[in-house]
């Protein structure tokens, strides 16, 4: 089913998985992850795509599994970046053939020393969205509560977000964040400049203190002082850290839903335990909220 249709009727719960690296046996593992996630009745599961398109076959196979074997809605990511139109046609046609209806349209991260030739055809997600239009997918796109790292100002990023909607994005999923006020600011400002598409918050439970620096470097996401204090005090006690991470994510989700978010997208990093831990803690409110 098309994600924009689902969003027009209800709030969505969704998870994100990534294709395994090439190691033997990992493919079976990702299928069993998907089977476990199914028990939580998500509205869709998204599957990420390598920035250079190297894993496109795996993405098609996993999206096919989600859609046709596990009987859920798949959201296949596609990154334009250095791909050629032929590369994009190959993956788009294969997804179409498998009956995948939803695509998250992205540019992908660029290497630090990229040349002008690097993103020759798809310099931005907007170029890819325009290119994919004839395929008839329901397109979604990424957005950034704290602004995309390449953008000088949040306003510039919002203007580009609006272009993504004009190029066909019917919904947005945000970069992960730990301070909900950035999400509320993004939604308010987006509405103010006329962006109407639902903006689904992306939440990644932070259960491993080692990820703090990585998250800061990769996404620039701020970690509120009170949360950071808890992490630093209990960093050497993994069981306590897990509990803190899960509960903080649950707190974020309840607050987001209470204030009108159209759903929640959990970055579960191929770990069904994380998804189950969050959903079980939300159990008493999940039915009411979603
Ligand atoms: P763009 O929309 O092209 O934006 C990149 C920068 O260019 C921004 O600063 C933006 O303001 C600006 N910009 C946008 N459009 C225009 C325009 N038309 N003209 C001028 N400037 C413009 N990466 C992967 O490799 N694989 C994945 O599967 C993946 N999934 C993701 C899912 C989500 C929900 C999110 C939030 C990110 C994901 N990423 C993924 C990371 C993403 O690829 C990077 O953040 C990348 O740097 C930007 O991708 P984008 O699609 O937002 O690019």
mmCIF file of C-alpha atoms and ligand atoms in Angstrom:
data_model
loop_
_atom_site.group_PDB
_atom_site.id
_atom_site.type_symbol
_atom_site.label_atom_id
_atom_site.label_comp_id
_atom_site.label_asym_id
_atom_site.label_seq_id
_atom_site.Cartn_x
_atom_site.Cartn_y
_atom_site.Cartn_z
ATOM 1 C CA UNK A 1 0.000 0.000 0.000
ATOM 2 C CA UNK A 2 1.128 3.563 -0.656
ATOM 3 C CA UNK A 3 2.552 5.265 2.411
ATOM 4 C CA UNK A 4 0.801 8.561 1.672
ATOM 5 C CA UNK A 5 -2.511 6.681 1.707
ATOM 6 C CA UNK A 6 -1.718 5.096 5.072
ATOM 7 C CA UNK A 7 -0.698 8.485 6.466
ATOM 8 C CA UNK A 8 -3.977 10.000 5.344
ATOM 9 C CA UNK A 9 -5.813 7.505 7.560
ATOM 10 C CA UNK A 10 -3.627 6.930 10.615
ATOM 11 C CA UNK A 11 -0.348 7.463 12.395
ATOM 12 C CA UNK A 12 2.395 5.156 11.230
ATOM 13 C CA UNK A 13 4.897 2.992 13.059
ATOM 14 C CA UNK A 14 7.872 2.036 10.917
ATOM 15 C CA UNK A 15 11.349 0.555 11.169
ATOM 16 C CA UNK A 16 14.527 0.915 9.156
ATOM 17 C CA UNK A 17 16.897 -1.929 8.288
ATOM 18 C CA UNK A 18 20.074 -1.983 6.245
ATOM 19 C CA UNK A 19 21.371 -4.655 3.844
ATOM 20 C CA UNK A 20 24.069 -6.868 5.320
ATOM 21 C CA UNK A 21 27.653 -6.494 4.180
ATOM 22 C CA UNK A 22 28.655 -9.361 1.908
ATOM 23 C CA UNK A 23 29.359 -11.969 4.606
ATOM 24 C CA UNK A 24 27.904 -15.456 4.193
ATOM 25 C CA UNK A 25 24.691 -16.153 6.071
ATOM 26 C CA UNK A 26 23.899 -12.492 6.739
ATOM 27 C CA UNK A 27 21.122 -12.452 4.198
ATOM 28 C CA UNK A 28 19.224 -15.131 6.093
ATOM 29 C CA UNK A 29 19.836 -13.102 9.227
ATOM 30 C CA UNK A 30 18.240 -9.969 7.794
ATOM 31 C CA UNK A 31 15.216 -11.990 6.700
ATOM 32 C CA UNK A 32 14.797 -13.301 10.225
ATOM 33 C CA UNK A 33 15.157 -9.724 11.562
ATOM 34 C CA UNK A 34 12.302 -8.714 9.250
ATOM 35 C CA UNK A 35 10.199 -11.666 10.432
ATOM 36 C CA UNK A 36 10.732 -10.593 14.040
ATOM 37 C CA UNK A 37 9.853 -6.979 13.270
ATOM 38 C CA UNK A 38 6.662 -8.203 11.639
ATOM 39 C CA UNK A 39 5.354 -9.322 15.040
ATOM 40 C CA UNK A 40 5.206 -5.616 15.973
ATOM 41 C CA UNK A 41 2.806 -4.853 13.080
ATOM 42 C CA UNK A 42 4.666 -1.911 11.533
ATOM 43 C CA UNK A 43 2.979 0.072 8.780
ATOM 44 C CA UNK A 44 6.147 -0.159 6.692
ATOM 45 C CA UNK A 45 9.785 -1.187 6.850
ATOM 46 C CA UNK A 46 12.403 0.825 5.014
ATOM 47 C CA UNK A 47 15.628 -0.578 3.622
ATOM 48 C CA UNK A 48 18.674 1.631 3.126
ATOM 49 C CA UNK A 49 20.794 1.907 -0.026
ATOM 50 C CA UNK A 50 24.562 2.363 -0.304
ATOM 51 C CA UNK A 51 25.611 5.891 -1.252
ATOM 52 C CA UNK A 52 27.307 4.588 -4.401
ATOM 53 C CA UNK A 53 24.532 2.102 -5.228
ATOM 54 C CA UNK A 54 26.855 -0.880 -4.699
ATOM 55 C CA UNK A 55 24.233 -2.875 -2.788
ATOM 56 C CA UNK A 56 21.289 -2.158 -5.077
ATOM 57 C CA UNK A 57 20.629 -5.867 -5.761
ATOM 58 C CA UNK A 58 20.439 -6.574 -2.029
ATOM 59 C CA UNK A 59 18.055 -3.679 -1.561
ATOM 60 C CA UNK A 60 15.727 -5.077 -4.202
ATOM 61 C CA UNK A 61 15.919 -8.548 -2.652
ATOM 62 C CA UNK A 62 15.218 -7.278 0.856
ATOM 63 C CA UNK A 63 12.420 -4.966 -0.284
ATOM 64 C CA UNK A 64 10.933 -7.940 -2.169
ATOM 65 C CA UNK A 65 11.118 -10.039 0.999
ATOM 66 C CA UNK A 66 9.412 -7.322 3.077
ATOM 67 C CA UNK A 67 6.710 -6.748 0.461
ATOM 68 C CA UNK A 68 5.986 -10.227 -0.857
ATOM 69 C CA UNK A 69 7.235 -12.837 1.619
ATOM 70 C CA UNK A 70 6.602 -11.029 4.903
ATOM 71 C CA UNK A 71 3.491 -9.285 3.548
ATOM 72 C CA UNK A 72 4.344 -5.775 4.780
ATOM 73 C CA UNK A 73 4.798 -2.477 2.983
ATOM 74 C CA UNK A 74 8.361 -1.893 1.847
ATOM 75 C CA UNK A 75 9.949 1.512 1.486
ATOM 76 C CA UNK A 76 13.071 1.102 -0.659
ATOM 77 C CA UNK A 77 15.671 3.856 -0.367
ATOM 78 C CA UNK A 78 17.440 4.887 -3.563
ATOM 79 C CA UNK A 79 20.389 7.279 -3.570
ATOM 80 C CA UNK A 80 21.181 9.178 -6.760
ATOM 81 C CA UNK A 81 24.667 10.494 -6.031
ATOM 82 C CA UNK A 82 27.178 9.072 -8.503
ATOM 83 C CA UNK A 83 24.692 6.700 -10.183
ATOM 84 C CA UNK A 84 23.977 6.905 -13.880
ATOM 85 C CA UNK A 85 20.408 7.030 -15.239
ATOM 86 C CA UNK A 86 20.919 3.380 -16.340
ATOM 87 C CA UNK A 87 21.806 2.369 -12.741
ATOM 88 C CA UNK A 88 18.668 4.064 -11.462
ATOM 89 C CA UNK A 89 16.523 2.517 -14.201
ATOM 90 C CA UNK A 90 17.817 -0.940 -13.301
ATOM 91 C CA UNK A 91 16.899 -0.662 -9.621
ATOM 92 C CA UNK A 92 13.625 1.208 -10.237
ATOM 93 C CA UNK A 93 12.439 -1.371 -12.804
ATOM 94 C CA UNK A 94 13.385 -4.264 -10.519
ATOM 95 C CA UNK A 95 11.464 -2.711 -7.615
ATOM 96 C CA UNK A 96 8.486 -2.043 -9.852
ATOM 97 C CA UNK A 97 8.535 -5.647 -11.044
ATOM 98 C CA UNK A 98 8.431 -6.831 -7.413
ATOM 99 C CA UNK A 99 5.428 -4.625 -6.696
ATOM 100 C CA UNK A 100 7.257 -2.234 -4.362
ATOM 101 C CA UNK A 101 5.236 0.967 -4.331
ATOM 102 C CA UNK A 102 7.251 3.294 -2.093
ATOM 103 C CA UNK A 103 10.696 4.817 -2.608
ATOM 104 C CA UNK A 104 12.676 7.159 -0.364
ATOM 105 C CA UNK A 105 14.483 9.410 -2.757
ATOM 106 C CA UNK A 106 17.945 10.512 -1.583
ATOM 107 C CA UNK A 107 21.195 11.932 -2.808
ATOM 108 C CA UNK A 108 23.487 10.045 -0.420
ATOM 109 C CA UNK A 109 26.569 11.367 1.332
ATOM 110 C CA UNK A 110 29.361 12.573 -0.897
ATOM 111 C CA UNK A 111 33.001 11.632 -0.281
ATOM 112 C CA UNK A 112 35.081 14.501 1.098
ATOM 113 C CA UNK A 113 37.170 14.927 -2.035
ATOM 114 C CA UNK A 114 34.429 14.522 -4.633
ATOM 115 C CA UNK A 115 34.908 16.046 -8.073
ATOM 116 C CA UNK A 116 32.405 17.991 -10.173
ATOM 117 C CA UNK A 117 31.792 14.779 -12.125
ATOM 118 C CA UNK A 118 30.800 12.830 -8.999
ATOM 119 C CA UNK A 119 27.106 13.700 -8.982
ATOM 120 C CA UNK A 120 26.871 14.356 -12.703
ATOM 121 C CA UNK A 121 23.249 13.267 -13.114
ATOM 122 C CA UNK A 122 21.803 13.346 -9.613
ATOM 123 C CA UNK A 123 23.379 16.217 -7.702
ATOM 124 C CA UNK A 124 20.380 16.361 -5.372
ATOM 125 C CA UNK A 125 17.446 14.263 -4.258
ATOM 126 C CA UNK A 126 15.281 16.592 -6.353
ATOM 127 C CA UNK A 127 17.034 15.415 -9.550
ATOM 128 C CA UNK A 128 16.334 11.807 -8.630
ATOM 129 C CA UNK A 129 12.706 12.566 -7.731
ATOM 130 C CA UNK A 130 12.167 14.174 -11.123
ATOM 131 C CA UNK A 131 13.822 11.230 -12.862
ATOM 132 C CA UNK A 132 11.742 8.661 -10.971
ATOM 133 C CA UNK A 133 8.409 10.412 -11.599
ATOM 134 C CA UNK A 134 7.407 8.262 -14.626
ATOM 135 C CA UNK A 135 7.759 5.085 -12.542
ATOM 136 C CA UNK A 136 4.769 6.107 -10.417
ATOM 137 C CA UNK A 137 6.233 5.247 -7.005
ATOM 138 C CA UNK A 138 5.015 7.077 -3.933
ATOM 139 C CA UNK A 139 8.101 9.143 -3.189
ATOM 140 C CA UNK A 140 9.354 10.217 0.205
ATOM 141 C CA UNK A 141 12.444 12.301 1.026
ATOM 142 C CA UNK A 142 14.768 13.103 3.918
ATOM 143 C CA UNK A 143 14.714 16.236 6.046
ATOM 144 C CA UNK A 144 16.841 17.591 8.850
ATOM 145 C CA UNK A 145 15.486 19.070 12.119
ATOM 146 C CA UNK A 146 18.883 20.603 12.897
ATOM 147 C CA UNK A 147 19.588 21.540 9.267
ATOM 148 C CA UNK A 148 21.617 19.471 6.800
ATOM 149 C CA UNK A 149 25.343 19.736 7.490
ATOM 150 C CA UNK A 150 26.070 21.244 4.065
ATOM 151 C CA UNK A 151 23.534 24.045 4.469
ATOM 152 C CA UNK A 152 24.512 27.474 5.783
ATOM 153 C CA UNK A 153 21.128 28.162 7.355
ATOM 154 C CA UNK A 154 18.053 26.201 8.320
ATOM 155 C CA UNK A 155 16.075 28.478 6.017
ATOM 156 C CA UNK A 156 18.157 27.442 2.978
ATOM 157 C CA UNK A 157 17.565 23.809 3.895
ATOM 158 C CA UNK A 158 13.821 24.433 4.233
ATOM 159 C CA UNK A 159 13.704 26.025 0.786
ATOM 160 C CA UNK A 160 15.373 22.883 -0.573
ATOM 161 C CA UNK A 161 12.933 20.713 1.374
ATOM 162 C CA UNK A 162 10.112 22.579 -0.356
ATOM 163 C CA UNK A 163 11.746 21.835 -3.724
ATOM 164 C CA UNK A 164 11.667 18.131 -2.825
ATOM 165 C CA UNK A 165 7.928 18.359 -2.233
ATOM 166 C CA UNK A 166 7.474 20.235 -5.521
ATOM 167 C CA UNK A 167 9.407 17.434 -7.240
ATOM 168 C CA UNK A 168 7.013 14.806 -5.919
ATOM 169 C CA UNK A 169 7.852 13.928 -2.282
ATOM 170 C CA UNK A 170 4.599 12.975 -0.591
ATOM 171 C CA UNK A 171 6.095 12.543 2.883
ATOM 172 C CA UNK A 172 9.338 13.210 4.726
ATOM 173 C CA UNK A 173 11.335 11.227 7.256
ATOM 174 C CA UNK A 174 13.679 13.170 9.508
ATOM 175 C CA UNK A 175 17.270 12.643 10.426
ATOM 176 C CA UNK A 176 17.564 11.280 13.975
ATOM 177 C CA UNK A 177 17.438 13.832 16.799
ATOM 178 C CA UNK A 178 17.395 13.746 20.587
ATOM 179 C CA UNK A 179 15.832 17.114 21.329
ATOM 180 C CA UNK A 180 12.217 17.202 20.164
ATOM 181 C CA UNK A 181 12.178 21.003 20.049
ATOM 182 C CA UNK A 182 14.223 20.845 16.805
ATOM 183 C CA UNK A 183 11.510 18.684 15.249
ATOM 184 C CA UNK A 184 8.759 21.089 16.342
ATOM 185 C CA UNK A 185 10.738 24.021 14.939
ATOM 186 C CA UNK A 186 11.211 22.208 11.617
ATOM 187 C CA UNK A 187 7.502 21.387 11.328
ATOM 188 C CA UNK A 188 6.442 24.959 12.220
ATOM 189 C CA UNK A 189 8.862 26.546 9.776
ATOM 190 C CA UNK A 190 8.035 24.020 7.061
ATOM 191 C CA UNK A 191 4.319 24.781 7.360
ATOM 192 C CA UNK A 192 5.086 28.493 7.351
ATOM 193 C CA UNK A 193 6.741 28.286 3.937
ATOM 194 C CA UNK A 194 3.979 26.087 2.559
ATOM 195 C CA UNK A 195 5.313 22.538 2.881
ATOM 196 C CA UNK A 196 2.234 20.395 3.462
ATOM 197 C CA UNK A 197 3.519 16.793 3.398
ATOM 198 C CA UNK A 198 3.576 14.735 6.620
ATOM 199 C CA UNK A 199 6.949 14.874 8.411
ATOM 200 C CA UNK A 200 7.662 11.580 10.205
ATOM 201 C CA UNK A 201 10.189 11.894 13.054
ATOM 202 C CA UNK A 202 13.109 9.455 12.924
ATOM 203 C CA UNK A 203 14.179 8.167 16.336
ATOM 204 C CA UNK A 204 17.297 6.162 17.105
ATOM 205 C CA UNK A 205 17.530 4.837 20.668
ATOM 206 C CA UNK A 206 20.983 5.633 21.999
ATOM 207 C CA UNK A 207 21.987 2.623 24.051
ATOM 208 C CA UNK A 208 25.716 2.614 23.443
ATOM 209 C CA UNK A 209 27.727 5.558 24.804
ATOM 210 C CA UNK A 210 30.383 4.934 22.152
ATOM 211 C CA UNK A 211 27.896 6.144 19.536
ATOM 212 C CA UNK A 212 27.668 9.657 20.963
ATOM 213 C CA UNK A 213 30.690 11.004 19.121
ATOM 214 C CA UNK A 214 29.762 9.180 15.895
ATOM 215 C CA UNK A 215 26.256 10.615 15.935
ATOM 216 C CA UNK A 216 27.610 14.113 16.518
ATOM 217 C CA UNK A 217 30.100 13.769 13.656
ATOM 218 C CA UNK A 218 27.749 12.111 11.173
ATOM 219 C CA UNK A 219 24.509 13.962 11.797
ATOM 220 C CA UNK A 220 25.411 16.945 13.988
ATOM 221 C CA UNK A 221 22.547 15.963 16.318
ATOM 222 C CA UNK A 222 22.613 17.717 19.683
ATOM 223 C CA UNK A 223 22.230 15.587 22.803
ATOM 224 C CA UNK A 224 20.378 17.409 25.584
ATOM 225 C CA UNK A 225 22.441 17.980 28.721
ATOM 226 C CA UNK A 226 20.195 15.951 31.045
ATOM 227 C CA UNK A 227 20.349 12.923 28.702
ATOM 228 C CA UNK A 228 24.070 13.353 28.191
ATOM 229 C CA UNK A 229 24.623 13.455 31.953
ATOM 230 C CA UNK A 230 22.763 10.193 32.410
ATOM 231 C CA UNK A 231 24.780 8.579 29.636
ATOM 232 C CA UNK A 232 28.100 9.764 31.011
ATOM 233 C CA UNK A 233 27.359 8.723 34.575
ATOM 234 C CA UNK A 234 26.241 5.227 33.594
ATOM 235 C CA UNK A 235 28.422 4.720 30.500
ATOM 236 C CA UNK A 236 30.311 1.808 32.048
ATOM 237 C CA UNK A 237 27.112 -0.105 32.938
ATOM 238 C CA UNK A 238 25.619 -1.447 29.691
ATOM 239 C CA UNK A 239 22.411 -2.789 31.250
ATOM 240 C CA UNK A 240 21.642 0.604 32.807
ATOM 241 C CA UNK A 241 22.625 2.362 29.574
ATOM 242 C CA UNK A 242 20.185 0.225 27.591
ATOM 243 C CA UNK A 243 17.404 1.067 30.001
ATOM 244 C CA UNK A 244 18.206 4.788 29.774
ATOM 245 C CA UNK A 245 18.373 4.688 25.965
ATOM 246 C CA UNK A 246 15.085 2.849 25.570
ATOM 247 C CA UNK A 247 13.260 5.004 28.084
ATOM 248 C CA UNK A 248 14.555 8.217 26.564
ATOM 249 C CA UNK A 249 13.321 7.098 23.128
ATOM 250 C CA UNK A 250 9.930 6.221 24.616
ATOM 251 C CA UNK A 251 9.769 9.655 26.262
ATOM 252 C CA UNK A 252 10.569 11.297 22.917
ATOM 253 C CA UNK A 253 7.931 9.241 21.100
ATOM 254 C CA UNK A 254 5.123 9.915 23.582
ATOM 255 C CA UNK A 255 5.889 13.634 23.492
ATOM 256 C CA UNK A 256 6.004 13.646 19.666
ATOM 257 C CA UNK A 257 2.757 11.778 19.260
ATOM 258 C CA UNK A 258 1.020 13.870 21.934
ATOM 259 C CA UNK A 259 1.991 16.970 19.955
ATOM 260 C CA UNK A 260 0.669 15.658 16.664
ATOM 261 C CA UNK A 261 3.515 13.853 14.864
ATOM 262 C CA UNK A 262 2.082 11.736 12.014
ATOM 263 C CA UNK A 263 3.951 8.619 13.126
ATOM 264 C CA UNK A 264 7.351 7.447 14.223
ATOM 265 C CA UNK A 265 10.187 5.843 12.269
ATOM 266 C CA UNK A 266 12.603 3.815 14.393
ATOM 267 C CA UNK A 267 16.188 3.396 13.303
ATOM 268 C CA UNK A 268 16.583 -0.084 14.780
ATOM 269 C CA UNK A 269 19.956 -0.920 13.185
ATOM 270 C CA UNK A 270 18.894 -4.493 12.298
ATOM 271 C CA UNK A 271 18.281 -5.189 15.965
ATOM 272 C CA UNK A 272 14.744 -6.411 16.633
ATOM 273 C CA UNK A 273 15.534 -6.351 20.352
ATOM 274 C CA UNK A 274 15.612 -2.552 20.176
ATOM 275 C CA UNK A 275 12.276 -2.385 18.371
ATOM 276 C CA UNK A 276 10.694 -4.817 20.822
ATOM 277 C CA UNK A 277 12.098 -2.980 23.841
ATOM 278 C CA UNK A 278 10.612 0.300 22.640
ATOM 279 C CA UNK A 279 7.262 -1.149 21.596
ATOM 280 C CA UNK A 280 6.819 -3.101 24.826
ATOM 281 C CA UNK A 281 7.453 0.060 26.842
ATOM 282 C CA UNK A 282 4.918 1.871 24.668
ATOM 283 C CA UNK A 283 2.413 -0.965 24.949
ATOM 284 C CA UNK A 284 -0.086 0.747 27.210
ATOM 285 C CA UNK A 285 -0.167 3.879 25.070
ATOM 286 C CA UNK A 286 0.505 2.431 21.622
ATOM 287 C CA UNK A 287 -3.096 1.448 21.060
ATOM 288 C CA UNK A 288 -4.349 4.874 22.126
ATOM 289 C CA UNK A 289 -1.716 6.870 20.307
ATOM 290 C CA UNK A 290 -1.514 5.185 16.944
HETATM 291 P P1 LIG B 1 19.667 16.524 -0.849
HETATM 292 O O1 LIG B 1 18.198 16.652 -0.738
HETATM 293 O O2 LIG B 1 20.265 16.634 -2.179
HETATM 294 O O3 LIG B 1 20.294 17.587 0.145
HETATM 295 C C1 LIG B 1 21.693 17.707 0.316
HETATM 296 C C2 LIG B 1 22.051 19.180 0.515
HETATM 297 O O4 LIG B 1 21.757 19.907 -0.666
HETATM 298 C C3 LIG B 1 21.242 19.852 1.619
HETATM 299 O O5 LIG B 1 22.100 20.773 2.255
HETATM 300 C C4 LIG B 1 20.114 20.540 0.887
HETATM 301 O O6 LIG B 1 19.649 21.695 1.573
HETATM 302 C C5 LIG B 1 20.746 20.888 -0.443
HETATM 303 N N1 LIG B 1 19.797 20.768 -1.555
HETATM 304 C C6 LIG B 1 18.776 19.893 -1.695
HETATM 305 N N2 LIG B 1 18.143 20.052 -2.862
HETATM 306 C C7 LIG B 1 18.776 21.050 -3.488
HETATM 307 C C8 LIG B 1 18.590 21.663 -4.747
HETATM 308 N N3 LIG B 1 17.620 21.266 -5.597
HETATM 309 N N4 LIG B 1 19.439 22.666 -5.106
HETATM 310 C C9 LIG B 1 20.429 23.048 -4.277
HETATM 311 N N5 LIG B 1 20.647 22.497 -3.049
HETATM 312 C C10 LIG B 1 19.837 21.515 -2.678
HETATM 313 N N6 LIG B 1 22.206 7.832 2.878
HETATM 314 C C11 LIG B 1 22.509 6.733 2.140
HETATM 315 O O7 LIG B 1 23.595 6.665 1.559
HETATM 316 N N7 LIG B 1 21.608 5.700 2.021
HETATM 317 C C12 LIG B 1 20.397 5.728 2.619
HETATM 318 O O8 LIG B 1 19.617 4.794 2.480
HETATM 319 C C13 LIG B 1 20.044 6.873 3.409
HETATM 320 N N8 LIG B 1 18.854 6.956 4.025
HETATM 321 C C14 LIG B 1 18.526 8.079 4.713
HETATM 322 C C15 LIG B 1 17.242 8.186 5.293
HETATM 323 C C16 LIG B 1 16.881 9.329 6.016
HETATM 324 C C17 LIG B 1 15.506 9.412 6.622
HETATM 325 C C18 LIG B 1 17.819 10.393 6.169
HETATM 326 C C19 LIG B 1 17.447 11.618 6.958
HETATM 327 C C20 LIG B 1 19.071 10.306 5.589
HETATM 328 C C21 LIG B 1 19.450 9.163 4.856
HETATM 329 N N9 LIG B 1 20.686 9.047 4.248
HETATM 330 C C22 LIG B 1 21.013 7.929 3.506
HETATM 331 C C23 LIG B 1 21.697 10.110 4.380
HETATM 332 C C24 LIG B 1 21.602 11.138 3.227
HETATM 333 O O9 LIG B 1 21.927 10.505 2.014
HETATM 334 C C25 LIG B 1 22.586 12.280 3.521
HETATM 335 O O10 LIG B 1 22.123 13.025 4.611
HETATM 336 C C26 LIG B 1 22.943 13.147 2.334
HETATM 337 O O11 LIG B 1 24.045 13.992 2.705
HETATM 338 C C27 LIG B 1 21.840 14.066 1.861
HETATM 339 O O12 LIG B 1 20.848 13.360 1.245
HETATM 340 P P2 LIG B 1 19.505 14.133 0.779
HETATM 341 O O13 LIG B 1 18.678 13.167 0.064
HETATM 342 O O14 LIG B 1 18.894 14.866 1.918
HETATM 343 O O15 LIG B 1 20.168 15.157 -0.250
#
